[in-house]
PDB file of C-alpha atoms in Angstrom:
ATOM      1  CA  MET A   1       7.468  -0.760 -18.519  1.00 43.00           C
ATOM      2  CA  PRO A   2       4.149  -2.629 -18.685  1.00 50.00           C
ATOM      3  CA  GLN A   3       2.499   0.269 -20.547  1.00 56.00           C
ATOM      4  CA  ASN A   4       4.850  -0.230 -23.487  1.00 64.00           C
ATOM      5  CA  GLY A   5       3.425  -3.627 -24.427  1.00 67.00           C
ATOM      6  CA  ARG A   6       1.103  -4.347 -27.334  1.00 76.00           C
ATOM      7  CA  LYS A   7      -1.705  -5.812 -25.228  1.00 75.00           C
ATOM      8  CA  ASN A   8      -4.047  -4.111 -22.772  1.00 73.00           C
ATOM      9  CA  ASP A   9      -5.680  -6.101 -19.974  1.00 72.00           C
ATOM     10  CA  LYS A  10      -8.193  -3.271 -19.397  1.00 75.00           C
ATOM     11  CA  ALA A  11      -7.374  -3.254 -15.658  1.00 74.00           C
ATOM     12  CA  HIS A  12      -8.025  -0.089 -13.689  1.00 68.00           C
ATOM     13  CA  LEU A  13      -5.148   2.088 -12.548  1.00 69.00           C
ATOM     14  CA  PRO A  14      -3.531   1.205  -9.207  1.00 72.00           C
ATOM     15  CA  ILE A  15      -5.350   2.442  -6.130  1.00 75.00           C
ATOM     16  CA  HIS A  16      -3.328   5.079  -4.292  1.00 75.00           C
ATOM     17  CA  PRO A  17      -4.057   7.641  -1.581  1.00 77.00           C
ATOM     18  CA  THR A  18      -5.323  11.086  -2.454  1.00 75.00           C
ATOM     19  CA  PRO A  19      -4.749  14.204  -0.326  1.00 79.00           C
ATOM     20  CA  HIS A  20      -5.293  13.781   3.413  1.00 79.00           C
ATOM     21  CA  ALA A  21      -8.949  13.058   4.172  1.00 80.00           C
ATOM     22  CA  ILE A  22      -9.780  14.503   7.594  1.00 84.00           C
ATOM     23  CA  ASN A  23     -13.567  14.191   7.349  1.00 90.00           C
ATOM     24  CA  LEU A  24     -13.712  10.387   7.175  1.00 90.00           C
ATOM     25  CA  SER A  25     -14.929   8.146   9.964  1.00 92.00           C
ATOM     26  CA  GLY A  26     -15.775   4.515  10.594  1.00 93.00           C
ATOM     27  CA  ASP A  27     -15.272   2.085   7.711  1.00 93.00           C
ATOM     28  CA  LYS A  28     -14.377   4.854   5.242  1.00 91.00           C
ATOM     29  CA  LYS A  29     -11.537   5.997   7.504  1.00 89.00           C
ATOM     30  CA  ARG A  30     -10.295   2.412   7.957  1.00 88.00           C
ATOM     31  CA  VAL A  31     -10.300   1.762   4.193  1.00 87.00           C
ATOM     32  CA  TYR A  32      -8.468   5.040   3.508  1.00 87.00           C
ATOM     33  CA  GLU A  33      -5.887   4.226   6.197  1.00 86.00           C
ATOM     34  CA  PHE A  34      -5.403   0.704   4.799  1.00 85.00           C
ATOM     35  CA  ILE A  35      -4.815   2.027   1.264  1.00 84.00           C
ATOM     36  CA  THR A  36      -2.444   4.725   2.529  1.00 84.00           C
ATOM     37  CA  ARG A  37      -0.413   2.315   4.667  1.00 80.00           C
ATOM     38  CA  GLN A  38      -0.197  -0.234   1.840  1.00 79.00           C
ATOM     39  CA  TYR A  39       0.961   2.473  -0.573  1.00 80.00           C
ATOM     40  CA  LEU A  40       3.622   3.762   1.842  1.00 76.00           C
ATOM     41  CA  ALA A  41       4.813   0.232   2.589  1.00 72.00           C
ATOM     42  CA  CYS A  42       5.225  -0.477  -1.139  1.00 73.00           C
ATOM     43  CA  CYS A  43       7.229   2.722  -1.627  1.00 73.00           C
ATOM     44  CA  SER A  44       9.516   2.162   1.368  1.00 68.00           C
ATOM     45  CA  LYS A  45      13.096   1.095   0.750  1.00 67.00           C
ATOM     46  CA  LYS A  46      13.651  -2.672   0.702  1.00 65.00           C
ATOM     47  CA  CYS A  47      11.645  -3.632   3.815  1.00 61.00           C
ATOM     48  CA  SER A  48      12.976  -0.607   5.695  1.00 60.00           C
ATOM     49  CA  GLY A  49      10.127   0.816   7.722  1.00 62.00           C
ATOM     50  CA  HIS A  50       7.605  -1.668   6.331  1.00 64.00           C
ATOM     51  CA  LEU A  51       6.311  -2.799   9.722  1.00 67.00           C
ATOM     52  CA  GLU A  52       5.929   0.778  10.953  1.00 70.00           C
ATOM     53  CA  VAL A  53       3.546   1.736   8.158  1.00 66.00           C
ATOM     54  CA  TYR A  54       1.883  -1.606   7.403  1.00 67.00           C
ATOM     55  CA  VAL A  55       0.531  -2.881  10.710  1.00 72.00           C
ATOM     56  CA  TYR A  56      -1.741  -5.542   9.198  1.00 69.00           C
ATOM     57  CA  LYS A  57       0.871  -8.312   8.983  1.00 68.00           C
ATOM     58  CA  LYS A  58       2.303  -9.968  12.090  1.00 68.00           C
ATOM     59  CA  TRP A  59       5.902 -11.094  11.589  1.00 63.00           C
ATOM     60  CA  GLY A  60       6.508 -12.697  14.992  1.00 66.00           C
ATOM     61  CA  GLY A  61       9.583 -14.891  14.658  1.00 65.00           C
ATOM     62  CA  MET A  62       9.909 -14.563  10.875  1.00 63.00           C
ATOM     63  CA  LEU A  63      13.350 -13.904   9.417  1.00 63.00           C
ATOM     64  CA  LEU A  64      13.609 -11.260   6.696  1.00 59.00           C
ATOM     65  CA  LEU A  65      16.529 -11.833   4.327  1.00 60.00           C
ATOM     66  CA  ASP A  66      18.397  -9.243   2.261  1.00 54.00           C
TER      67      ASP A  66
END
């Protein structure tokens, strides 16, 4: 694991969603949704469901290999 190394790059912890935020609107809501979708896409099994949760990338005609 990266935390077991001897060096520290002083980077902040990864950004991840917190509990559901129902009171957000406008840009704050869009940023929260982007972070949440990116997080879910990264946690999905090997491209399974990626396009359903991460709508920001258009794959038209691209071939995804195993």
